Coordinates of C-alpha atoms in Angstrom, one line a residue:
M1 CA 0.0 0.0 0.0
R2 CA 1.4 3.4 -1.0
I3 CA 1.8 5.8 1.9
G4 CA -0.7 8.7 1.8
T5 CA -3.3 6.6 -0.1
A6 CA -4.9 4.7 2.8
E7 CA -8.6 4.6 2.4
V8 CA -9.7 4.7 6.0
D9 CA -8.1 5.6 9.3
S10 CA -10.4 4.1 11.9
I11 CA -10.0 6.1 15.0
S12 CA -12.5 7.2 17.6
T13 CA -13.1 10.6 16.1
G14 CA -14.1 9.1 12.8
A15 CA -12.6 8.1 9.4
I16 CA -9.9 10.2 7.9
R17 CA -8.0 9.9 4.7
N18 CA -4.3 10.3 4.1
P19 CA -2.9 9.7 7.5
F20 CA 0.5 11.0 6.6
T21 CA -0.3 14.5 5.3
W22 CA 2.2 17.3 5.4
T23 CA 0.5 18.8 8.5
F24 CA 1.3 15.6 10.3
T25 CA 4.8 14.9 9.1
T26 CA 6.3 18.4 8.8
P27 CA 6.4 19.2 12.6
L28 CA 8.0 15.7 13.1
Y29 CA 10.7 16.5 10.6
V30 CA 11.4 19.9 12.0
G31 CA 11.6 18.4 15.5
A32 CA 13.9 15.6 14.3
S33 CA 16.3 18.3 12.8
L34 CA 16.8 20.1 16.1
N35 CA 19.2 17.6 17.7
P36 CA 21.6 17.1 14.8
I37 CA 21.7 20.8 13.9
N38 CA 22.5 21.8 17.5
S39 CA 25.1 19.0 17.7
S40 CA 27.0 20.4 14.7
I41 CA 26.3 24.1 14.6
I42 CA 28.1 24.8 17.9
A43 CA 31.5 23.7 16.4
T44 CA 32.0 27.0 14.7
A45 CA 31.1 29.0 17.8
L46 CA 33.6 27.5 20.3
V47 CA 36.6 29.7 19.6
P48 CA 34.5 33.0 19.6
I49 CA 32.8 31.9 22.8
A50 CA 36.2 31.2 24.4
T51 CA 37.5 34.6 23.3
E52 CA 34.6 36.7 24.5
L53 CA 34.2 34.8 27.8
N54 CA 38.0 34.8 28.4
V55 CA 38.2 31.0 28.9
A56 CA 40.5 28.4 27.3
V57 CA 39.2 26.9 24.1
G58 CA 39.5 23.5 25.6
A59 CA 37.1 24.5 28.4
T60 CA 34.3 25.0 25.8
A61 CA 34.3 21.3 25.0
V62 CA 31.8 21.0 27.8
L63 CA 29.3 22.6 25.5
V64 CA 29.7 19.7 23.1
S65 CA 29.8 16.8 25.7
S66 CA 26.9 18.2 27.8
L67 CA 24.5 18.0 24.9
Y68 CA 25.7 14.5 23.9
L69 CA 25.4 13.2 27.5
A70 CA 22.0 14.8 28.0
S71 CA 20.8 13.3 24.7
A72 CA 22.1 9.9 25.5
V73 CA 20.2 9.8 28.8
A74 CA 17.1 11.7 27.8
Q75 CA 16.2 9.9 24.5
P76 CA 14.9 6.6 26.0
T77 CA 13.4 8.6 28.9
A78 CA 11.4 10.7 26.5
G79 CA 10.3 7.6 24.7
K80 CA 9.1 6.0 27.9
L81 CA 7.2 9.2 28.9
A82 CA 5.7 9.3 25.4
E83 CA 4.4 5.7 25.9
V84 CA 2.9 6.5 29.3
L85 CA 1.8 10.2 29.1
G86 CA 1.3 10.6 25.3
A87 CA 3.7 11.4 22.5
R88 CA 2.2 14.7 21.5
R89 CA 2.4 16.1 25.1
V90 CA 6.1 15.1 25.4
F91 CA 6.9 16.3 21.9
L92 CA 5.5 19.8 22.8
A93 CA 7.3 19.8 26.1
G94 CA 10.5 19.1 24.3
I95 CA 10.1 22.0 21.9
V96 CA 9.4 24.3 24.9
L97 CA 12.7 23.2 26.5
V98 CA 14.7 23.9 23.3
L99 CA 13.1 27.3 23.2
L100 CA 14.1 28.0 26.8
G101 CA 17.6 26.8 26.1
G102 CA 17.9 29.0 23.1
V103 CA 16.8 32.0 25.2
I104 CA 19.2 31.3 28.1
G105 CA 22.1 30.6 25.7
S106 CA 21.6 33.8 23.8
L107 CA 21.6 35.8 27.0
G108 CA 24.4 33.8 28.6
Q109 CA 27.2 35.7 30.3
N110 CA 29.4 32.8 31.4
L111 CA 30.2 29.2 30.5
A112 CA 28.0 27.9 33.3
M113 CA 24.9 29.6 31.7
L114 CA 25.8 28.3 28.3
T115 CA 26.2 24.8 29.7
V116 CA 22.8 24.9 31.3
A117 CA 21.4 26.1 27.9
R118 CA 23.0 23.2 26.1
V119 CA 21.7 20.7 28.6
L120 CA 18.2 22.1 28.2
I121 CA 18.6 21.9 24.4
G122 CA 19.8 18.3 24.7
L123 CA 16.9 17.3 26.9
G124 CA 14.4 19.1 24.6
T125 CA 15.7 17.8 21.3
S126 CA 15.8 14.3 22.7
A127 CA 12.0 14.1 22.7
A128 CA 11.6 14.5 19.0
F129 CA 12.7 11.2 17.5
P130 CA 11.1 8.7 20.0
C131 CA 7.9 10.7 20.1
A132 CA 7.8 10.9 16.3
M133 CA 8.3 7.1 16.1
V134 CA 5.4 6.6 18.6
M135 CA 3.1 8.8 16.6
I136 CA 4.1 7.3 13.2
R137 CA 3.6 3.8 14.5
R138 CA 0.2 4.6 16.0
R139 CA -0.8 6.4 12.8
A140 CA 0.2 3.5 10.6
E141 CA -1.7 1.0 12.8
Q142 CA -4.8 3.2 12.7
A143 CA -4.5 3.3 8.9
G144 CA -4.2 -0.5 8.7
L145 CA -0.8 -0.4 7.0
D146 CA 0.9 -3.9 7.0
Q147 CA 4.3 -2.4 6.1
P148 CA 6.4 0.4 7.7
P149 CA 5.6 3.8 6.2
G150 CA 8.9 4.0 4.3
G151 CA 8.4 7.4 2.9
V152 CA 7.7 8.9 6.3
L153 CA 10.6 7.1 7.9
G154 CA 12.9 8.2 5.1
G155 CA 11.8 11.8 5.6
L156 CA 12.6 11.5 9.3
A157 CA 16.1 10.1 8.5
L158 CA 16.7 12.8 5.8
A159 CA 15.7 15.6 8.3
G160 CA 18.4 14.4 10.7
M161 CA 21.2 13.8 8.1
A162 CA 20.6 16.9 6.1
T163 CA 20.6 19.3 9.1
A164 CA 23.7 17.6 10.5
A165 CA 25.5 18.2 7.2
I166 CA 24.5 21.8 6.8
G167 CA 25.1 22.6 10.5
P168 CA 28.7 23.6 10.2
P169 CA 28.3 25.8 7.1
V170 CA 25.2 27.5 8.5
G171 CA 26.9 28.0 11.8
G172 CA 29.9 29.5 10.1
L173 CA 27.8 32.0 8.3
L174 CA 25.7 32.9 11.3
V175 CA 28.6 33.2 13.7
G176 CA 30.8 35.0 11.2
A177 CA 28.1 37.5 10.3
A178 CA 26.3 38.1 13.6
G179 CA 28.3 36.5 16.4
W180 CA 28.4 33.3 18.4
R181 CA 25.1 34.0 20.2
W182 CA 23.3 33.0 17.0
A183 CA 24.3 29.4 17.6
F184 CA 21.7 29.6 20.4
L185 CA 19.3 32.2 18.9
I186 CA 18.7 30.1 15.8
N187 CA 16.6 27.8 18.1
I188 CA 14.0 30.5 18.9
P189 CA 12.4 31.1 15.5
V190 CA 12.7 27.4 14.6
T191 CA 11.1 26.2 17.8
L192 CA 8.3 28.8 17.6
I193 CA 7.5 27.5 14.1
A194 CA 7.7 23.9 15.2
L195 CA 5.4 24.7 18.2
V196 CA 2.7 26.3 16.1
M197 CA 2.8 23.3 13.6
A198 CA 2.9 20.7 16.4
L199 CA -0.3 22.1 18.0
R200 CA -2.1 20.7 15.0
L201 CA -0.9 17.2 15.6
P202 CA -3.7 14.7 16.6
K203 CA -4.3 14.7 20.4
D204 CA -3.0 11.8 22.4
P205 CA -5.4 9.0 23.3
Q206 CA -6.8 9.2 26.8
R207 CA -4.4 7.6 29.1
E208 CA -4.9 6.6 32.7
A209 CA -1.4 7.8 33.7
A210 CA -2.1 11.3 32.3
Q211 CA -4.8 11.7 34.9
S212 CA -2.9 10.0 37.8
G213 CA -0.9 11.5 40.7
L214 CA 2.8 11.9 40.6
R215 CA 3.4 8.7 42.6
Q216 CA 1.4 6.6 40.1
I217 CA 3.1 8.2 37.2
A218 CA 6.6 7.6 38.7
A219 CA 5.6 3.9 39.1
R220 CA 4.4 3.6 35.5
I221 CA 7.5 5.2 34.0
D222 CA 9.8 3.3 36.5
L223 CA 11.4 6.4 37.9
F224 CA 14.1 4.5 39.8
G225 CA 15.0 2.6 36.6
I226 CA 15.4 5.9 34.8
I227 CA 17.6 7.3 37.6
G228 CA 19.7 4.2 37.6
F229 CA 20.0 4.3 33.8
A230 CA 21.0 8.0 33.9
T231 CA 23.7 7.3 36.6
T232 CA 25.0 4.4 34.6
M233 CA 25.2 6.3 31.3
T234 CA 26.7 9.4 32.9
S235 CA 29.5 7.5 34.7
L236 CA 30.2 5.5 31.5
V237 CA 30.7 8.7 29.5
V238 CA 32.8 10.2 32.2
F239 CA 35.0 7.1 32.1
L240 CA 35.2 7.0 28.3
M241 CA 36.0 10.6 27.6
P242 CA 39.6 10.8 29.2
L243 CA 40.8 7.4 27.9
P244 CA 43.5 6.2 27.7
H245 CA 43.8 7.8 31.2
V246 CA 41.6 5.7 33.5
T247 CA 39.2 7.5 35.8
W248 CA 38.8 4.8 38.4
A249 CA 36.1 6.6 40.4
A250 CA 33.9 6.8 37.3
L251 CA 34.5 3.1 36.5
I252 CA 33.5 2.0 40.0
V253 CA 30.4 4.2 39.9
F254 CA 29.5 2.7 36.5
L255 CA 29.9 -0.9 37.6
V256 CA 27.9 -0.4 40.8
A257 CA 25.2 1.6 39.1
A258 CA 24.9 -0.9 36.2
A259 CA 24.6 -3.8 38.7
L260 CA 22.0 -2.1 40.8
T261 CA 20.0 -1.0 37.8
A262 CA 20.0 -4.5 36.3
W263 CA 18.9 -6.0 39.7
W264 CA 16.1 -3.4 39.9
E265 CA 14.9 -3.8 36.3
L266 CA 14.9 -7.6 36.4
R267 CA 12.5 -7.5 39.4
R268 CA 9.9 -5.3 37.6
S269 CA 7.0 -6.5 35.4
A270 CA 7.2 -3.3 33.3
P271 CA 10.8 -2.0 33.5
F272 CA 12.2 1.1 31.9
F273 CA 15.1 -0.9 30.4
D274 CA 13.6 -4.3 29.6
L275 CA 16.7 -6.5 29.9
R276 CA 14.8 -9.7 29.5
G277 CA 12.9 -8.4 26.5
L278 CA 16.2 -7.2 24.8
A279 CA 17.8 -10.6 25.5
S280 CA 14.9 -12.4 23.8
N281 CA 14.7 -9.9 20.9
G282 CA 18.0 -10.6 19.2
A283 CA 17.0 -8.5 16.1
L284 CA 16.6 -5.4 18.2
A285 CA 19.8 -5.9 20.1
R286 CA 21.7 -6.4 16.8
T287 CA 20.2 -3.3 15.4
Y288 CA 21.5 -1.3 18.4
L289 CA 25.0 -2.7 18.0
R290 CA 25.1 -2.2 14.2
Q291 CA 24.0 1.5 14.7
A292 CA 26.6 2.1 17.5
L293 CA 29.5 0.5 15.5
T294 CA 28.6 2.2 12.3
L295 CA 28.3 5.6 13.8
L296 CA 31.6 5.0 15.6
G297 CA 33.1 4.5 12.1
V298 CA 31.4 7.5 10.5
Y299 CA 32.3 10.0 13.3
S300 CA 35.8 8.6 13.8
M301 CA 36.3 9.4 10.1
M302 CA 34.8 12.9 10.4
F303 CA 36.8 13.8 13.5
G304 CA 40.0 12.0 12.6
L305 CA 40.2 12.8 8.9
T306 CA 39.4 16.5 9.4
Q307 CA 42.2 16.8 12.1
W308 CA 44.6 15.1 9.8
M309 CA 43.7 17.2 6.8
E310 CA 44.4 20.4 8.7
A311 CA 47.4 19.3 10.8
A312 CA 49.2 16.9 8.5
Y313 CA 48.0 17.6 5.0
G314 CA 47.9 21.4 5.4
L315 CA 44.4 22.3 4.4
S316 CA 42.6 25.3 5.8
T317 CA 39.4 24.9 7.9
L318 CA 37.3 26.1 5.0
E319 CA 39.0 23.7 2.6
T320 CA 38.5 20.8 5.0
G321 CA 34.8 21.6 5.4
L322 CA 34.4 21.6 1.6
M323 CA 35.9 18.1 1.5
L324 CA 33.0 16.8 3.6
L325 CA 30.2 18.5 1.7
P326 CA 29.9 15.6 -0.9
M327 CA 29.3 13.2 2.0
G328 CA 26.2 15.1 3.2
A329 CA 24.9 15.4 -0.3
V330 CA 25.2 11.6 -1.0
S331 CA 23.5 10.8 2.3
A332 CA 20.6 13.1 1.5
L333 CA 20.2 11.8 -2.0
L334 CA 20.2 8.2 -1.1
S335 CA 18.2 8.1 2.1
R336 CA 14.6 8.9 0.9
P337 CA 14.4 6.6 -2.1
L338 CA 16.0 3.7 -0.1
A339 CA 13.5 4.2 2.8
R340 CA 10.5 4.1 0.5
R341 CA 11.2 0.5 -0.4
N342 CA 11.3 -0.6 3.3
L343 CA 14.6 -2.5 2.8
V344 CA 16.8 -3.5 5.7
R345 CA 19.2 -6.3 4.7
G346 CA 20.4 -4.6 1.5
P347 CA 21.1 -1.2 3.0
V348 CA 22.9 -2.5 6.1
I349 CA 25.1 -4.8 4.0
A350 CA 25.9 -1.8 1.8
S351 CA 26.6 0.2 5.0
A352 CA 29.1 -2.4 6.2
L353 CA 30.8 -2.8 2.9
S354 CA 31.1 0.9 2.2
M355 CA 32.4 1.4 5.8
L356 CA 35.1 -1.3 5.1
L357 CA 35.9 0.3 1.7
G358 CA 36.2 3.8 3.3
S359 CA 38.3 2.5 6.2
A360 CA 40.7 0.8 3.8
G361 CA 40.9 4.1 1.9
I362 CA 41.9 5.8 5.2
M363 CA 44.7 3.4 5.6
L364 CA 46.0 4.2 2.1
L365 CA 46.0 8.0 2.6
D366 CA 49.2 9.9 3.4
S367 CA 50.5 13.5 3.2
G368 CA 51.3 13.0 -0.5
S369 CA 47.9 11.7 -1.6
P370 CA 46.0 13.7 -4.3
V371 CA 43.2 15.9 -3.2
I372 CA 40.6 13.7 -5.1
A373 CA 41.4 10.9 -2.7
L374 CA 40.5 13.1 0.3
V375 CA 37.1 13.7 -1.4
L376 CA 36.5 10.1 -2.2
V377 CA 36.9 8.7 1.3
P378 CA 34.1 10.9 2.9
L379 CA 32.0 10.3 -0.3
V380 CA 32.1 6.6 0.4
F381 CA 31.2 7.2 4.1
G382 CA 28.2 9.2 2.8
V383 CA 26.9 5.9 1.4
T384 CA 27.5 4.4 4.9
T385 CA 25.6 7.2 6.6
A386 CA 22.5 6.9 4.4
T387 CA 22.3 3.2 4.3
T388 CA 22.9 2.6 8.0
T389 CA 20.3 5.3 9.0
V390 CA 17.6 4.0 6.6
G391 CA 18.3 0.2 7.2
N392 CA 18.6 0.3 10.9
Q393 CA 15.8 2.7 11.4
T394 CA 13.4 0.4 9.5
A395 CA 14.8 -2.6 11.3
L396 CA 14.1 -0.8 14.6
Y397 CA 10.5 -0.1 13.5
Q398 CA 10.0 -3.7 12.6
A399 CA 11.7 -5.4 15.6
A400 CA 10.5 -3.2 18.5
P401 CA 7.2 -4.2 20.2
A402 CA 4.5 -1.7 19.3
D403 CA 3.9 -0.7 22.9
Q404 CA 7.6 -0.1 23.5
I405 CA 8.5 1.8 20.3
G406 CA 9.2 5.0 22.1
T407 CA 11.7 3.6 24.6
A408 CA 13.3 1.4 21.9
S409 CA 13.7 4.4 19.6
G410 CA 15.3 6.4 22.4
L411 CA 17.7 3.5 23.1
F412 CA 18.5 3.3 19.4
R413 CA 19.7 6.9 19.5
T414 CA 21.5 6.3 22.8
F415 CA 23.6 3.6 21.3
G416 CA 24.3 5.9 18.4
H417 CA 25.5 8.6 20.9
L418 CA 27.8 6.0 22.5
G419 CA 29.3 5.2 19.2
T420 CA 29.9 8.9 18.6
I421 CA 31.4 9.5 22.0
T422 CA 33.7 6.4 21.6
S423 CA 34.8 7.8 18.2
S424 CA 36.2 10.9 20.0
V425 CA 38.1 8.6 22.4
I426 CA 39.6 6.6 19.6
G427 CA 40.7 9.8 17.8
G428 CA 42.4 11.0 21.0
I429 CA 44.3 7.8 21.4
V430 CA 45.5 7.4 17.8
F431 CA 46.5 11.1 17.6
R432 CA 47.8 11.4 21.1
D433 CA 51.2 12.5 19.7
G434 CA 49.6 14.7 17.0
A435 CA 47.7 14.1 13.8
S436 CA 50.1 12.1 11.6
D437 CA 50.0 9.6 8.7
Q438 CA 50.8 6.8 11.2
G439 CA 47.9 7.8 13.5
L440 CA 45.5 8.0 10.5
H441 CA 46.5 4.5 9.4
S442 CA 45.9 3.2 13.0
L443 CA 42.5 4.8 12.9
G444 CA 41.7 3.1 9.6
L445 CA 42.7 -0.3 11.0
V446 CA 40.4 0.2 14.0
L447 CA 37.5 1.1 11.6
V448 CA 38.2 -2.0 9.4
V449 CA 37.7 -4.1 12.5
A450 CA 34.5 -2.3 13.4
G451 CA 33.3 -2.7 9.8
V452 CA 33.9 -6.4 9.9
A453 CA 31.9 -6.6 13.1
V454 CA 29.0 -4.7 11.4
L455 CA 29.2 -7.0 8.4
L456 CA 29.0 -10.2 10.6
L457 CA 26.1 -8.7 12.6
T458 CA 24.3 -8.4 9.3
V459 CA 25.1 -11.4 7.2
L460 CA 24.7 -13.8 10.1
D461 CA 21.3 -12.4 11.1
R462 CA 18.6 -14.7 9.8
R463 CA 15.9 -12.2 10.7
L464 CA 17.2 -10.0 8.0
M465 CA 16.7 -12.7 5.4
R466 CA 13.0 -11.9 5.1
R467 CA 10.9 -8.7 5.1
V468 CA 9.1 -8.4 8.4
T469 CA 5.7 -6.9 8.6
T470 CA 4.3 -4.9 11.5
S471 CA 1.7 -6.5 13.7

């Protein structure tokens, strides 16, 4: 059945046609673009922020890590809240948090205020993807679709990839022309537009939790499970970031928090982090791992190759940015048509193979390589980005239980963030003595190993041998 041509949408308010009209999908796409654009646009503002606030450039790294950490913790939390309280409510609350973060950041007079703003933006933008998946899944079931709505999922993927790609150029223009505060101010008009459009989304079904007291809501969302998960994730990130230097305190907190959280979750009938369900749902667990390992490869290439091009190859910041533009273009061009076909196995195999090819290309680069080689490697990873996002997002939609799609979608993004964070750790290790040809080749070797792992997770997965329909 072609999306947008469903005859009847049998819901309590009556029959409606075309469940995925632009009034439904556009606010979801705008919301999905907020996290990636805020993740990337800040890069061009770090040096101006450090100069005006009179702090070291290295100190501004907290503005990057704070958003990643907030997002890693908040995405599954927002998904759980969407399942219990209603996706539209949580989606609107997230937009308001981003608006508040934009206001605080634009008025910030010190690094602490800017960090608070980035945390608010991270929390707010984290609601968009899991809430969108909940609303899309509910809408598809109401329309009687027996296949994932590929065109809509493709649009969601494209919104994320396209804005991540244009973030640095847009940030450069805004910061260069109007100052670093526009890295925060840009959120105000965008969120106001998104808020107006989101108010037209269908209201959430009546839920008992929405009318319950705080204690009942805390029990339904498993508040202690969320706190345990947040503590575990935070300590893990604090442990990973300074590697190879080992932060023993963070490691101990991580191990204790992980053990206590697992003990608590295994005792609950409706846990926040369903360990038993994940263990029995191999397709979903493999999807998480593929996404984490592939994004580790993509972001290791982006961080590592750009450092090497500037420090060892001798390109300017502008020239380095231009080398990455074809990657974003290829990702955007491939994602939508691939998603429309609801394919999983083909795209994720293509993702693994292109990652292997690009990683091998990194191992062949040196300071004497022609410029065209520096363009081709990111271009190949552009194929990786598009195919992994489309394939794994569709696999997630198919493998996640319908009543847990919000939490599952949030965890999907959390695993992606872990891959991204680990990529920065790998870059710091291989370039600990400076960006060099040898360090780049070491990076390529690590990514080849990760690519082999992704390929094995795909070709040995019997679930991917067949197209899965939604229940």
